PDB file of C-alpha atoms in Angstrom:
ATOM      1  CA  UNK A 500     -16.251 -16.322 -39.453  1.00 81.00           C
ATOM      2  CA  UNK A 501     -17.729 -17.329 -36.130  1.00 85.00           C
ATOM      3  CA  UNK A 502     -18.621 -15.215 -33.162  1.00 82.00           C
ATOM      4  CA  UNK A 503     -19.467 -15.958 -29.546  1.00 82.00           C
ATOM      5  CA  UNK A 504     -22.082 -13.568 -28.213  1.00 77.00           C
ATOM      6  CA  UNK A 505     -22.191 -13.269 -24.445  1.00 78.00           C
ATOM      7  CA  UNK A 506     -22.733 -10.559 -21.836  1.00 81.00           C
ATOM      8  CA  UNK A 507     -21.295 -12.324 -18.793  1.00 82.00           C
ATOM      9  CA  UNK A 508     -18.607 -14.932 -18.214  1.00 83.00           C
ATOM     10  CA  UNK A 509     -18.620 -16.650 -14.864  1.00 80.00           C
ATOM     11  CA  UNK A 510     -17.455 -19.568 -12.819  1.00 82.00           C
ATOM     12  CA  UNK A 511     -19.550 -22.715 -12.363  1.00 85.00           C
ATOM     13  CA  UNK A 512     -20.102 -21.531  -8.774  1.00 83.00           C
ATOM     14  CA  UNK A 513     -22.160 -18.639 -10.241  1.00 82.00           C
ATOM     15  CA  UNK A 514     -19.478 -15.991  -9.617  1.00 81.00           C
ATOM     16  CA  UNK A 515     -19.251 -13.300 -12.314  1.00 81.00           C
ATOM     17  CA  UNK A 516     -15.693 -13.097 -13.617  1.00 79.00           C
ATOM     18  CA  UNK A 517     -16.240 -10.741 -16.553  1.00 84.00           C
ATOM     19  CA  UNK A 518     -18.950  -8.665 -18.161  1.00 87.00           C
ATOM     20  CA  UNK A 519     -18.955  -7.129 -21.617  1.00 86.00           C
ATOM     21  CA  UNK A 520     -21.154  -4.106 -22.262  1.00 86.00           C
ATOM     22  CA  UNK A 521     -22.831  -3.185 -25.559  1.00 86.00           C
ATOM     23  CA  UNK A 522     -19.799  -1.076 -26.575  1.00 88.00           C
ATOM     24  CA  UNK A 523     -17.398  -3.986 -26.063  1.00 84.00           C
ATOM     25  CA  UNK A 524     -15.868  -2.692 -22.837  1.00 88.00           C
ATOM     26  CA  UNK A 525     -14.774  -5.455 -20.453  1.00 85.00           C
ATOM     27  CA  UNK A 526     -15.212  -5.275 -16.691  1.00 82.00           C
ATOM     28  CA  UNK A 527     -13.373  -7.718 -14.411  1.00 82.00           C
ATOM     29  CA  UNK A 528     -14.927  -6.937 -11.010  1.00 81.00           C
ATOM     30  CA  UNK A 529     -12.868  -9.438  -9.003  1.00 84.00           C
ATOM     31  CA  UNK A 530      -9.416  -8.348 -10.277  1.00 92.00           C
ATOM     32  CA  UNK A 531      -7.187  -7.652  -7.216  1.00 96.00           C
ATOM     33  CA  UNK A 532      -6.507  -3.937  -6.682  1.00 97.00           C
ATOM     34  CA  UNK A 533      -5.830  -1.701  -3.663  1.00 98.00           C
ATOM     35  CA  UNK A 534      -4.978   1.895  -2.760  1.00 97.00           C
ATOM     36  CA  UNK A 535      -3.874   2.714   0.783  1.00 96.00           C
ATOM     37  CA  UNK A 536      -2.524   5.624   2.796  1.00 94.00           C
ATOM     38  CA  UNK A 537      -1.486   6.394   6.355  1.00 90.00           C
ATOM     39  CA  UNK A 538      -4.094   8.101   8.517  1.00 88.00           C
ATOM     40  CA  UNK A 539      -1.366   9.633  10.687  1.00 81.00           C
ATOM     41  CA  UNK A 540       2.147  10.990  10.361  1.00 78.00           C
ATOM     42  CA  UNK A 541       5.063   8.618  10.806  1.00 82.00           C
ATOM     43  CA  UNK A 542       8.768   9.112  11.302  1.00 82.00           C
ATOM     44  CA  UNK A 543      11.662   7.773   9.278  1.00 83.00           C
ATOM     45  CA  UNK A 544      15.000   7.303  11.021  1.00 82.00           C
ATOM     46  CA  UNK A 545      18.180   8.320   9.211  1.00 81.00           C
ATOM     47  CA  UNK A 546      19.628   5.595   6.886  1.00 84.00           C
ATOM     48  CA  UNK A 547      16.919   3.018   7.675  1.00 83.00           C
ATOM     49  CA  UNK A 548      14.297   1.513   5.395  1.00 87.00           C
ATOM     50  CA  UNK A 549      10.906   1.828   7.108  1.00 88.00           C
ATOM     51  CA  UNK A 550       7.700   0.135   5.997  1.00 92.00           C
ATOM     52  CA  UNK A 551       5.091   2.673   4.921  1.00 91.00           C
ATOM     53  CA  UNK A 552       2.337   2.342   7.581  1.00 92.00           C
ATOM     54  CA  UNK A 553      -0.583   2.654   5.171  1.00 94.00           C
ATOM     55  CA  UNK A 554      -3.357   1.726   7.599  1.00 94.00           C
ATOM     56  CA  UNK A 555      -6.324   2.982   5.567  1.00 95.00           C
ATOM     57  CA  UNK A 556      -7.405   1.209   2.379  1.00 97.00           C
ATOM     58  CA  UNK A 557      -9.768   3.265   0.221  1.00 96.00           C
ATOM     59  CA  UNK A 558      -9.883   0.507  -2.423  1.00 97.00           C
ATOM     60  CA  UNK A 559      -9.308  -3.147  -1.566  1.00 98.00           C
ATOM     61  CA  UNK A 560     -10.935  -5.437  -4.135  1.00 96.00           C
ATOM     62  CA  UNK A 561     -10.434  -9.004  -2.932  1.00 94.00           C
ATOM     63  CA  UNK A 562      -9.232  -7.882   0.532  1.00 97.00           C
ATOM     64  CA  UNK A 563      -5.633  -8.764  -0.335  1.00 98.00           C
ATOM     65  CA  UNK A 564      -4.162  -5.647   1.310  1.00 98.00           C
ATOM     66  CA  UNK A 565      -3.699  -5.759   5.087  1.00 98.00           C
ATOM     67  CA  UNK A 566      -4.090  -2.489   7.003  1.00 97.00           C
ATOM     68  CA  UNK A 567      -2.315  -4.073   9.995  1.00 97.00           C
ATOM     69  CA  UNK A 568       0.796  -5.510   8.289  1.00 98.00           C
ATOM     70  CA  UNK A 569       0.759  -2.857   5.515  1.00 97.00           C
ATOM     71  CA  UNK A 570       1.378  -5.569   2.907  1.00 98.00           C
ATOM     72  CA  UNK A 571      -0.377  -6.858  -0.178  1.00 98.00           C
ATOM     73  CA  UNK A 572      -0.582 -10.650  -0.527  1.00 98.00           C
ATOM     74  CA  UNK A 573      -1.070 -11.999  -4.047  1.00 98.00           C
ATOM     75  CA  UNK A 574      -4.279 -14.080  -4.162  1.00 97.00           C
ATOM     76  CA  UNK A 575      -3.419 -15.448  -7.615  1.00 96.00           C
ATOM     77  CA  UNK A 576      -0.216 -15.789  -9.600  1.00 97.00           C
ATOM     78  CA  UNK A 577       0.420 -13.137 -12.220  1.00 96.00           C
ATOM     79  CA  UNK A 578       2.132  -9.865 -13.065  1.00 95.00           C
ATOM     80  CA  UNK A 579       1.333  -6.961 -10.716  1.00 95.00           C
ATOM     81  CA  UNK A 580       2.041  -3.231 -10.970  1.00 95.00           C
ATOM     82  CA  UNK A 581       2.759  -1.162  -7.821  1.00 94.00           C
ATOM     83  CA  UNK A 582       3.341   2.544  -7.262  1.00 93.00           C
ATOM     84  CA  UNK A 583       4.175   4.342  -4.013  1.00 91.00           C
ATOM     85  CA  UNK A 584       4.714   7.959  -3.007  1.00 87.00           C
ATOM     86  CA  UNK A 585       5.595   9.719   0.235  1.00 85.00           C
ATOM     87  CA  UNK A 586       5.946  13.361   1.162  1.00 81.00           C
ATOM     88  CA  UNK A 587       8.095  14.458   4.072  1.00 79.00           C
ATOM     89  CA  UNK A 588      10.024  17.195   5.793  1.00 73.00           C
ATOM     90  CA  UNK A 589      13.337  16.332   4.102  1.00 64.00           C
ATOM     91  CA  UNK A 590      14.782  19.615   2.901  1.00 59.00           C
ATOM     92  CA  UNK A 591      18.091  18.270   1.619  1.00 58.00           C
ATOM     93  CA  UNK A 592      19.890  15.032   0.809  1.00 60.00           C
ATOM     94  CA  UNK A 593      18.330  11.840  -0.459  1.00 72.00           C
ATOM     95  CA  UNK A 594      15.047  10.038   0.100  1.00 77.00           C
ATOM     96  CA  UNK A 595      13.939   6.769  -1.455  1.00 81.00           C
ATOM     97  CA  UNK A 596      10.824   4.699  -1.884  1.00 84.00           C
ATOM     98  CA  UNK A 597      11.025   1.010  -2.843  1.00 87.00           C
ATOM     99  CA  UNK A 598       8.437  -1.679  -3.423  1.00 89.00           C
ATOM    100  CA  UNK A 599       9.735  -4.953  -1.932  1.00 90.00           C
ATOM    101  CA  UNK A 600       8.697  -8.481  -2.813  1.00 91.00           C
ATOM    102  CA  UNK A 601       8.575 -10.902   0.126  1.00 93.00           C
ATOM    103  CA  UNK A 602      10.421  -8.382   2.374  1.00 89.00           C
ATOM    104  CA  UNK A 603      13.482  -8.646   0.160  1.00 84.00           C
ATOM    105  CA  UNK A 604      15.568  -5.777  -1.126  1.00 74.00           C
ATOM    106  CA  UNK A 605      17.163  -7.482  -4.084  1.00 62.00           C
ATOM    107  CA  UNK A 606      17.650  -6.123  -7.569  1.00 60.00           C
ATOM    108  CA  UNK A 607      14.928  -8.403  -8.951  1.00 61.00           C
ATOM    109  CA  UNK A 608      12.412  -7.570  -6.233  1.00 56.00           C
ATOM    110  CA  UNK A 609      12.650  -3.938  -5.232  1.00 55.00           C
ATOM    111  CA  UNK A 610      11.823  -2.264  -8.539  1.00 54.00           C
ATOM    112  CA  UNK A 611      12.682   1.358  -9.062  1.00 55.00           C
ATOM    113  CA  UNK A 612      14.024   3.452  -6.252  1.00 57.00           C
ATOM    114  CA  UNK A 613      13.013   7.058  -6.623  1.00 54.00           C
ATOM    115  CA  UNK A 614      15.221   9.828  -5.370  1.00 54.00           C
ATOM    116  CA  UNK A 615      14.394  13.536  -5.081  1.00 51.00           C
ATOM    117  CA  UNK A 616      11.232  14.209  -7.077  1.00 51.00           C
ATOM    118  CA  UNK A 617      10.328  17.802  -6.278  1.00 52.00           C
ATOM    119  CA  UNK A 618       9.665  20.224  -3.463  1.00 52.00           C
ATOM    120  CA  UNK A 619       7.122  22.672  -2.162  1.00 56.00           C
ATOM    121  CA  UNK A 620       7.434  26.147  -0.742  1.00 46.00           C
ATOM    122  CA  UNK A 621       7.568  24.836   2.844  1.00 60.00           C
ATOM    123  CA  UNK A 622      10.605  22.644   2.141  1.00 62.00           C
ATOM    124  CA  UNK A 623       8.893  19.271   1.976  1.00 72.00           C
ATOM    125  CA  UNK A 624       9.863  16.790  -0.688  1.00 75.00           C
ATOM    126  CA  UNK A 625       7.863  14.154  -2.558  1.00 78.00           C
ATOM    127  CA  UNK A 626       9.330  10.780  -3.565  1.00 80.00           C
ATOM    128  CA  UNK A 627       7.695   8.226  -5.859  1.00 83.00           C
ATOM    129  CA  UNK A 628       8.633   4.790  -7.156  1.00 84.00           C
ATOM    130  CA  UNK A 629       7.125   1.866  -8.988  1.00 86.00           C
ATOM    131  CA  UNK A 630       7.620  -1.827  -9.575  1.00 87.00           C
ATOM    132  CA  UNK A 631       6.344  -4.470 -11.967  1.00 89.00           C
ATOM    133  CA  UNK A 632       6.580  -7.933 -10.401  1.00 91.00           C
ATOM    134  CA  UNK A 633       5.808 -11.530 -11.249  1.00 93.00           C
ATOM    135  CA  UNK A 634       4.164 -12.883  -8.111  1.00 95.00           C
ATOM    136  CA  UNK A 635       3.090 -16.349  -7.047  1.00 96.00           C
ATOM    137  CA  UNK A 636       0.113 -17.045  -4.779  1.00 98.00           C
ATOM    138  CA  UNK A 637       1.078 -15.907  -1.260  1.00 98.00           C
ATOM    139  CA  UNK A 638       3.934 -13.596  -2.284  1.00 96.00           C
ATOM    140  CA  UNK A 639       3.813 -10.224  -0.551  1.00 96.00           C
ATOM    141  CA  UNK A 640       4.569  -6.671  -1.634  1.00 95.00           C
ATOM    142  CA  UNK A 641       5.391  -3.857   0.770  1.00 94.00           C
ATOM    143  CA  UNK A 642       6.231  -0.204   0.328  1.00 92.00           C
ATOM    144  CA  UNK A 643       9.483   0.874   2.022  1.00 90.00           C
ATOM    145  CA  UNK A 644      10.597   4.449   2.692  1.00 87.00           C
ATOM    146  CA  UNK A 645      14.121   5.749   3.367  1.00 83.00           C
ATOM    147  CA  UNK A 646      15.844   9.079   3.944  1.00 80.00           C
ATOM    148  CA  UNK A 647      19.353  10.488   4.481  1.00 78.00           C
ATOM    149  CA  UNK A 648      18.744  13.899   6.021  1.00 72.00           C
ATOM    150  CA  UNK A 649      21.030  13.306   8.991  1.00 69.00           C
ATOM    151  CA  UNK A 650      18.133  13.089  11.474  1.00 72.00           C
ATOM    152  CA  UNK A 651      14.598  11.819  11.872  1.00 75.00           C
ATOM    153  CA  UNK A 652      12.049  12.928   9.267  1.00 77.00           C
ATOM    154  CA  UNK A 653       8.280  13.220   9.651  1.00 76.00           C
ATOM    155  CA  UNK A 654       6.218  12.035   6.696  1.00 75.00           C
ATOM    156  CA  UNK A 655       2.862  13.561   5.815  1.00 73.00           C
ATOM    157  CA  UNK A 656      -0.348  11.558   6.181  1.00 72.00           C
ATOM    158  CA  UNK A 657      -2.452  13.350   3.548  1.00 72.00           C
ATOM    159  CA  UNK A 658      -4.009  10.688   1.318  1.00 72.00           C
ATOM    160  CA  UNK A 659      -3.102  12.595  -1.842  1.00 76.00           C
ATOM    161  CA  UNK A 660       0.556  13.121  -0.817  1.00 80.00           C
ATOM    162  CA  UNK A 661       1.574   9.795   0.770  1.00 87.00           C
ATOM    163  CA  UNK A 662      -0.022   6.613  -0.583  1.00 92.00           C
ATOM    164  CA  UNK A 663       0.629   3.422  -2.492  1.00 94.00           C
ATOM    165  CA  UNK A 664      -1.383   1.134  -4.719  1.00 97.00           C
ATOM    166  CA  UNK A 665      -1.151  -2.018  -6.763  1.00 97.00           C
ATOM    167  CA  UNK A 666      -3.156  -4.152  -9.139  1.00 97.00           C
ATOM    168  CA  UNK A 667      -3.043  -7.354 -11.154  1.00 97.00           C
ATOM    169  CA  UNK A 668      -2.202  -6.765 -14.794  1.00 95.00           C
ATOM    170  CA  UNK A 669      -2.655 -10.343 -15.868  1.00 89.00           C
TER     171      UNK A 669
END
């Protein structure tokens, strides 16, 4: 039996790619990950997909999430996991959230579309959806919101109610 004993694995350019602690836990500090939310309310027109204007990134390892375009751009090829949630004033009918790949709403790219998820005492409704995508370098992911209330809906900007995130699995 042979064993390699090492605490840190890095690139020849002296960048740390991985550390292993004394308990065997692995840390990959450069793995792309983000979590973003909207710092203000936004409106969703009836029967129209609208990009989630998540202009505040509370986590953005690798700076791959843009707070101006509201999109994540894959810095390396791999499988990524995304989850999004929005809360709005829809009191009836259907709302959706979709995670798009390269601005495309195709069966392969949009992942799950979540419909009615629950409600609160004031009539607001929360919607959540997720997607697992194979992405190439430069592919983008965006979070799209949709509602069918018959009129315009205002979505809530609270960071714990309306947000989305994503990360590289491998």
